[in-house]
Structures are given as structure tokens and as C-alpha cells.
Short mmCIF file of C-alpha atoms in Angstrom, two decimals:
data_model
loop_
_atom_site.label_atom_id
_atom_site.label_comp_id
_atom_site.label_asym_id
_atom_site.label_seq_id
_atom_site.Cartn_x
_atom_site.Cartn_y
_atom_site.Cartn_z
CA MET A 1 -60.49 10.07 211.02
CA ASP A 2 -63.06 8.44 213.26
CA SER A 3 -61.57 7.63 216.69
CA GLY A 4 -62.88 4.08 216.53
CA MET A 5 -61.05 3.48 213.25
CA LEU A 6 -57.85 4.86 214.74
CA ASP A 7 -58.13 2.34 217.57
CA MET A 8 -58.10 -0.48 215.02
CA LEU A 9 -55.05 0.61 213.02
CA PRO A 10 -51.50 -0.49 213.86
CA GLY A 11 -49.29 2.25 215.18
CA PHE A 12 -47.63 4.00 218.10
CA ARG A 13 -49.24 4.10 221.53
CA ARG A 14 -48.30 6.39 224.43
CA ARG A 15 -50.00 6.86 227.77
CA PHE A 16 -49.44 9.33 230.61
CA LEU A 17 -50.79 8.97 234.14
CA VAL A 18 -50.54 11.89 236.56
CA THR A 19 -51.40 11.11 240.18
CA PRO A 20 -51.50 13.99 242.71
CA LEU A 21 -51.28 13.17 246.41
CA PRO A 22 -50.59 15.34 249.46
CA GLY A 23 -47.02 16.57 249.21
CA ARG A 24 -46.17 14.76 246.00
CA VAL A 25 -47.31 14.18 242.46
CA THR A 26 -46.30 11.32 240.19
CA ALA A 27 -46.26 11.52 236.40
CA ALA A 28 -45.62 8.32 234.44
CA VAL A 29 -45.33 7.55 230.73
CA GLU A 30 -45.11 4.37 228.70
CA ASP A 31 -44.84 3.90 224.95
CA ASP A 32 -43.14 1.59 222.47
CA TYR A 33 -39.66 2.59 223.71
CA HIS A 34 -40.01 3.94 227.26
CA SER A 35 -41.54 3.20 230.65
CA MET A 36 -40.61 5.76 233.29
CA ALA A 37 -41.97 8.05 235.96
CA VAL A 38 -41.09 11.19 237.91
CA ILE A 39 -42.16 11.87 241.48
CA LEU A 40 -42.10 15.52 242.51
CA HIS A 41 -42.18 16.23 246.23
CA HIS A 42 -43.43 19.71 247.09
CA ASP A 43 -44.66 21.96 249.88
CA GLY A 44 -47.55 23.35 247.86
CA ALA A 45 -45.49 26.08 246.25
CA ARG A 46 -41.99 24.79 245.60
CA ILE A 47 -40.43 21.49 244.50
CA THR A 48 -38.55 20.05 247.46
CA GLY A 49 -37.28 16.85 245.87
CA VAL A 50 -37.33 14.84 242.66
CA ASP A 51 -37.22 11.06 242.19
CA ALA A 52 -37.26 9.15 238.92
CA ILE A 53 -38.09 5.58 237.96
CA MET A 54 -36.69 4.23 234.69
CA GLU A 55 -38.15 0.79 234.07
CA ARG A 56 -37.56 0.57 230.32
CA VAL A 57 -35.16 2.85 228.46
CA PRO A 58 -33.55 2.77 225.01
CA TRP A 59 -29.90 3.51 225.94
CA THR A 60 -27.40 2.28 228.53
CA THR A 61 -26.66 5.88 229.51
CA CYS A 62 -30.28 6.82 230.34
CA PRO A 63 -30.02 5.84 234.06
CA GLY A 64 -27.58 8.73 234.54
CA ALA A 65 -30.24 11.29 233.69
CA PRO A 66 -32.15 11.42 237.03
CA ALA A 67 -29.25 13.22 238.73
CA VAL A 68 -29.50 16.01 236.16
CA LEU A 69 -33.27 16.13 236.65
CA GLN A 70 -32.86 16.57 240.40
CA ALA A 71 -30.41 19.42 239.89
CA THR A 72 -32.71 21.06 237.35
CA PHE A 73 -35.94 21.11 239.36
CA THR A 74 -35.17 20.87 243.10
CA GLY A 75 -36.04 24.17 244.74
CA VAL A 76 -37.95 25.51 241.72
CA ALA A 77 -41.44 26.95 242.20
CA LEU A 78 -44.15 24.67 240.84
CA ALA A 79 -45.50 27.55 238.78
CA GLU A 80 -42.09 28.11 237.19
CA ALA A 81 -41.23 24.50 236.29
CA ALA A 82 -42.22 24.88 232.62
CA ALA A 83 -39.90 27.87 232.26
CA ARG A 84 -36.93 26.21 233.97
CA GLY A 85 -35.29 25.20 230.68
CA GLU A 86 -32.24 22.93 230.39
CA LYS A 87 -34.32 20.34 228.54
CA LYS A 88 -31.48 19.23 226.25
CA ALA A 89 -29.21 18.53 229.23
CA ASN A 90 -31.90 16.23 230.64
CA CYS A 91 -33.61 13.10 229.45
CA THR A 92 -36.33 14.91 227.49
CA HIS A 93 -38.97 12.43 228.65
CA LEU A 94 -38.14 12.86 232.33
CA HIS A 95 -38.08 16.64 231.84
CA ASP A 96 -41.52 16.58 230.22
CA LEU A 97 -42.84 14.41 233.06
CA ALA A 98 -41.50 16.83 235.66
CA VAL A 99 -43.20 19.77 233.95
CA LEU A 100 -46.43 17.78 233.62
CA ALA A 101 -46.32 16.75 237.27
CA ALA A 102 -45.76 20.33 238.42
CA ALA A 103 -48.73 21.54 236.37
CA HIS A 104 -51.03 19.04 238.10
CA ALA A 105 -49.63 19.15 241.63
CA GLY A 106 -52.72 20.92 242.93
CA ASP A 107 -55.27 18.67 241.24
CA ASP A 108 -57.82 16.68 243.21
CA ALA A 109 -57.88 13.65 240.91
CA PRO A 110 -55.57 11.75 238.53
CA THR A 111 -55.32 12.66 234.86
CA ARG A 112 -54.75 10.15 232.07
CA TYR A 113 -53.62 11.08 228.57
CA GLU A 114 -53.51 8.59 225.70
CA ILE A 115 -51.87 9.18 222.32
CA LEU A 116 -52.68 6.99 219.33
CA ALA A 117 -50.70 7.52 216.13
CA CYS A 118 -51.36 5.20 213.22
CA ASP A 119 -48.66 4.02 210.85
CA PRO A 120 -48.92 5.78 207.46
CA ILE A 121 -51.85 4.60 205.34
CA GLU A 122 -52.88 5.68 201.84
CA GLU A 123 -50.68 8.37 200.28
CA ASP A 124 -48.47 8.37 203.41
CA LEU A 125 -51.22 9.88 205.56
CA ALA A 126 -50.56 9.51 209.29
CA VAL A 127 -53.15 10.45 211.90
CA ALA A 128 -52.61 10.99 215.61
CA GLU A 129 -55.05 11.73 218.41
CA ILE A 130 -54.80 12.58 222.08
CA ARG A 131 -57.47 11.71 224.65
CA ARG A 132 -57.82 12.86 228.22
CA ASP A 133 -59.50 10.41 230.57
CA GLY A 134 -60.84 8.59 227.51
CA VAL A 135 -62.31 11.67 225.79
CA PRO A 136 -60.78 12.73 222.43
CA LEU A 137 -59.33 16.24 222.60
CA LEU A 138 -57.27 16.88 219.49
CA GLN A 139 -56.45 15.09 216.25
CA VAL A 140 -53.71 15.93 213.75
CA ALA A 141 -52.77 14.47 210.37
CA HIS A 142 -49.60 14.77 208.31
CA ARG A 143 -47.86 13.37 205.27
CA ARG A 144 -44.12 12.92 205.82
CA HIS A 145 -44.22 15.57 208.57
CA VAL A 146 -46.13 18.14 206.47
CA MET A 147 -49.37 18.93 208.24
CA VAL A 148 -52.69 18.16 206.60
CA ALA A 149 -54.98 18.86 209.57
CA PRO A 150 -56.16 20.80 211.44
CA ALA A 151 -56.71 23.44 208.80
CA GLU A 152 -54.94 26.12 210.87
CA VAL A 153 -51.59 24.38 210.41
CA ALA A 154 -52.03 22.75 206.98
CA GLY A 155 -48.79 22.94 204.99
CA GLN A 156 -46.63 23.58 208.04
CA SER A 157 -43.96 21.28 209.42
CA LEU A 158 -44.89 18.93 212.25
CA MET A 159 -41.70 20.12 213.92
CA LYS A 160 -42.76 23.80 213.94
CA LEU A 161 -46.18 23.96 215.56
CA ARG A 162 -45.28 26.13 218.54
CA PRO A 163 -47.15 29.29 217.39
CA TRP A 164 -50.34 27.26 216.91
CA ILE A 165 -49.91 25.47 220.23
CA ASP A 166 -49.18 28.68 222.15
CA ALA A 167 -52.36 30.25 220.77
CA LEU A 168 -54.55 27.48 222.21
CA ASP A 169 -56.29 27.76 225.56
CA GLU A 170 -55.37 25.48 228.42
CA PRO A 171 -55.89 22.54 228.75
CA GLN A 172 -55.73 22.14 224.96
CA ARG A 173 -52.27 23.72 224.95
CA GLU A 174 -50.90 21.03 227.25
CA ALA A 175 -52.56 18.29 225.20
CA ALA A 176 -51.26 19.73 221.93
CA ARG A 177 -47.67 19.78 223.20
CA LEU A 178 -47.94 16.15 224.24
CA LEU A 179 -49.58 15.22 220.95
CA GLN A 180 -46.93 16.91 218.81
CA TRP A 181 -44.08 15.15 220.61
CA GLY A 182 -45.88 11.81 220.54
CA THR A 183 -46.52 12.17 216.81
CA ILE A 184 -42.83 12.85 216.23
CA LEU A 185 -41.81 9.84 218.33
CA ALA A 186 -44.16 7.63 216.31
CA ASN A 187 -41.85 8.10 213.35
CA GLY A 188 -39.38 5.77 215.08
CA ARG A 189 -41.55 2.83 214.03
CA LEU A 190 -40.63 3.54 210.41
CA ILE A 191 -36.85 3.68 210.93
CA PRO A 192 -34.92 0.38 210.92
CA MET A 193 -33.34 -0.26 214.32
CA GLU A 194 -29.85 -0.39 212.84
CA ARG A 195 -30.28 3.21 211.69
CA GLN A 196 -31.22 4.45 215.17
CA SER A 197 -28.67 2.60 217.25
CA THR A 198 -25.62 4.89 217.02
CA ALA A 199 -25.94 7.74 219.49
CA THR A 200 -23.07 9.77 218.05
CA ARG A 201 -25.08 10.27 214.84
CA VAL A 202 -27.86 12.08 216.69
CA PRO A 203 -27.81 15.84 217.46
CA PRO A 204 -27.22 16.66 221.17
CA ASN A 205 -30.92 16.99 221.95
CA CYS A 206 -30.98 15.13 225.27
CA PHE A 207 -28.83 13.69 228.06
CA THR A 208 -27.76 10.56 226.17
CA PHE A 209 -26.92 12.46 223.00
CA GLN A 210 -24.60 14.93 224.70
CA PRO A 211 -21.12 14.22 223.22
CA GLU A 212 -19.62 12.96 226.48
CA ASN A 213 -22.45 10.45 226.87
CA ALA A 214 -23.09 9.53 223.23
CA VAL A 215 -19.65 7.97 222.79
CA ARG A 216 -20.46 5.28 225.38
CA ALA A 217 -24.19 4.87 224.78
CA GLN A 218 -25.39 1.46 223.61
CA ARG A 219 -28.89 0.65 222.43
CA VAL A 220 -30.80 -1.53 224.91
CA GLY A 221 -34.32 -2.15 226.06
CA ARG A 222 -37.34 -3.98 224.82
CA VAL A 223 -39.45 -2.31 222.13
CA ILE A 224 -43.15 -3.08 222.55
CA ASP A 225 -45.67 -2.83 219.74
CA PHE A 226 -48.83 -2.27 221.79
CA THR A 227 -51.00 -2.78 218.72
CA ALA A 228 -49.53 -6.25 218.16
CA GLU A 229 -49.27 -7.49 221.76
CA PRO A 230 -52.01 -7.94 224.38
CA LEU A 231 -50.58 -5.15 226.54
CA VAL A 232 -51.77 -1.66 227.47
CA PRO A 233 -49.29 1.10 228.33
CA LEU A 234 -49.03 1.65 232.09
CA ASP A 235 -51.45 -1.17 232.86
CA HIS A 236 -48.93 -2.28 235.51
CA PHE A 237 -48.36 1.13 237.08
CA ASP A 238 -49.86 2.27 240.37
CA GLY A 239 -49.54 6.03 240.59
CA ALA A 240 -50.05 5.99 244.35
CA ALA A 241 -47.41 3.32 245.05
CA TYR A 242 -45.26 4.20 241.99
CA ASP A 243 -42.86 1.32 242.50
CA ARG A 244 -44.42 -1.73 240.88
CA PRO A 245 -42.19 -3.04 238.02
CA ARG A 246 -43.41 -4.85 234.95
CA ASP A 247 -42.24 -8.46 235.44
CA ALA A 248 -41.18 -9.00 231.82
CA GLN A 249 -38.83 -6.04 231.64
#
């Protein structure tokens, strides 16, 4: 699908902003359901501290996740952050941000990723694209989570793309991981809210859905359709200051 056409279609929007500075790197994400950031403090080789900002979250239990994130990554080598594991014990979004921040800690300039995933169109076709600093990198298409494109993964499940992703060269590998997860999250637009508001019905895939947390989790937070409102993900966020809240949230 032409990128310009994808811009015009209603659907899911997700944006990442990674801002490296001396001694710290901030990675932020905003989409329909989340607005949060992770700040990794480091000495150039090892993570010395971890802070998290959770401006907009979907569950009442989510604010408990930063403590787990700190325990997971403090003291870990930047080069080993991706292999640290324990993702299901964490908020998966904070965990992904920490890994992304660690990967870009040595960069000289910010990096911006944008994911656009259209709602299904003819014959249930859904298309998603990721751009880095405004330049399209990868596009995928699926019908009900069965891949249509690219040709290398046609017929495979959207959920099982790891072999294809691992075979890519960096930085496409990083972009493909972000695109796969964003494409999966986009499916939430098709599920009625009443069907995704009971945490105990969800497998224990993250901090909130762990049994001890799921029993007390309540659905909260504003859901933003960025293709229906005059808003842009992270338009309020200053990666250098990292503490400017969106007034309406």
C-alpha cells in the first residue's frame, strides 16, 4: 500500500521518541492506550538507575510496574539489556522502552519511530508500516493475523515472526520487532471495551496480568483515536526535559 494512502486511513497510531544525552537516555511511547517513558541512567557501559513516567495507562495496577523495571535493569550492562529477560513480570511496554533506550544510549541524535496500522479494509486486509525519522522502513499486511506480505512470511501467523525478524540486519531487526508488536496492539481497536476490561481473563503476559495483580486491576485511562482527533502521539513530550504532562490526561 502506498504510504500516503495509509496516512489517510483510520487506524492505530504509535510513536516512539528516543533521546540520548550524556549519562542518560530517554525512550517514550504513545499510542491509543498508552503514554509513558523510561529514563535509563548509565555510566557509558552499565545502567546505574531507571526511572519511569506513566502518564496514561489502561489499568489501575500499572503504576506498580516501575519498581519491577528498576529491579530488572539496574546494574545491567547496556549491551546485555535485550537479553535480560523477565519481560512478563514487567509492564511489557516499559520493558520494551528500556531495551530500546539501552540500544540507543550511545547515539549522537534522537531517533523517532512511527507505526501506522490501518483498520481492516476489503477482505479483512490490514496494513501496517513503520517509519524512522519520517522515512518508511518496513510494511506488513495480514488478514486476521495471517500474513499476506512481505512474501517471505506469507501464510505465517503475525504472532510467530521471530525467525524472519532475527534474520534481518540491524536496524531493520529493531524496526521489525516494534512493527510486529504495534500491529498486534492495533487489534485492540476491533475488540469491544467490555471484552477487554477483565484482567483475570487475560494470560499472565505482563505485570498487571500476573494473578496477584489481575484480581485487583480495573480498567482506566483515556483511549485516544489519533486518526479521529487533532492530536499527534508524543506531540507534548520533550525528550530532554521528560517531565511535561499532557494537560488533558
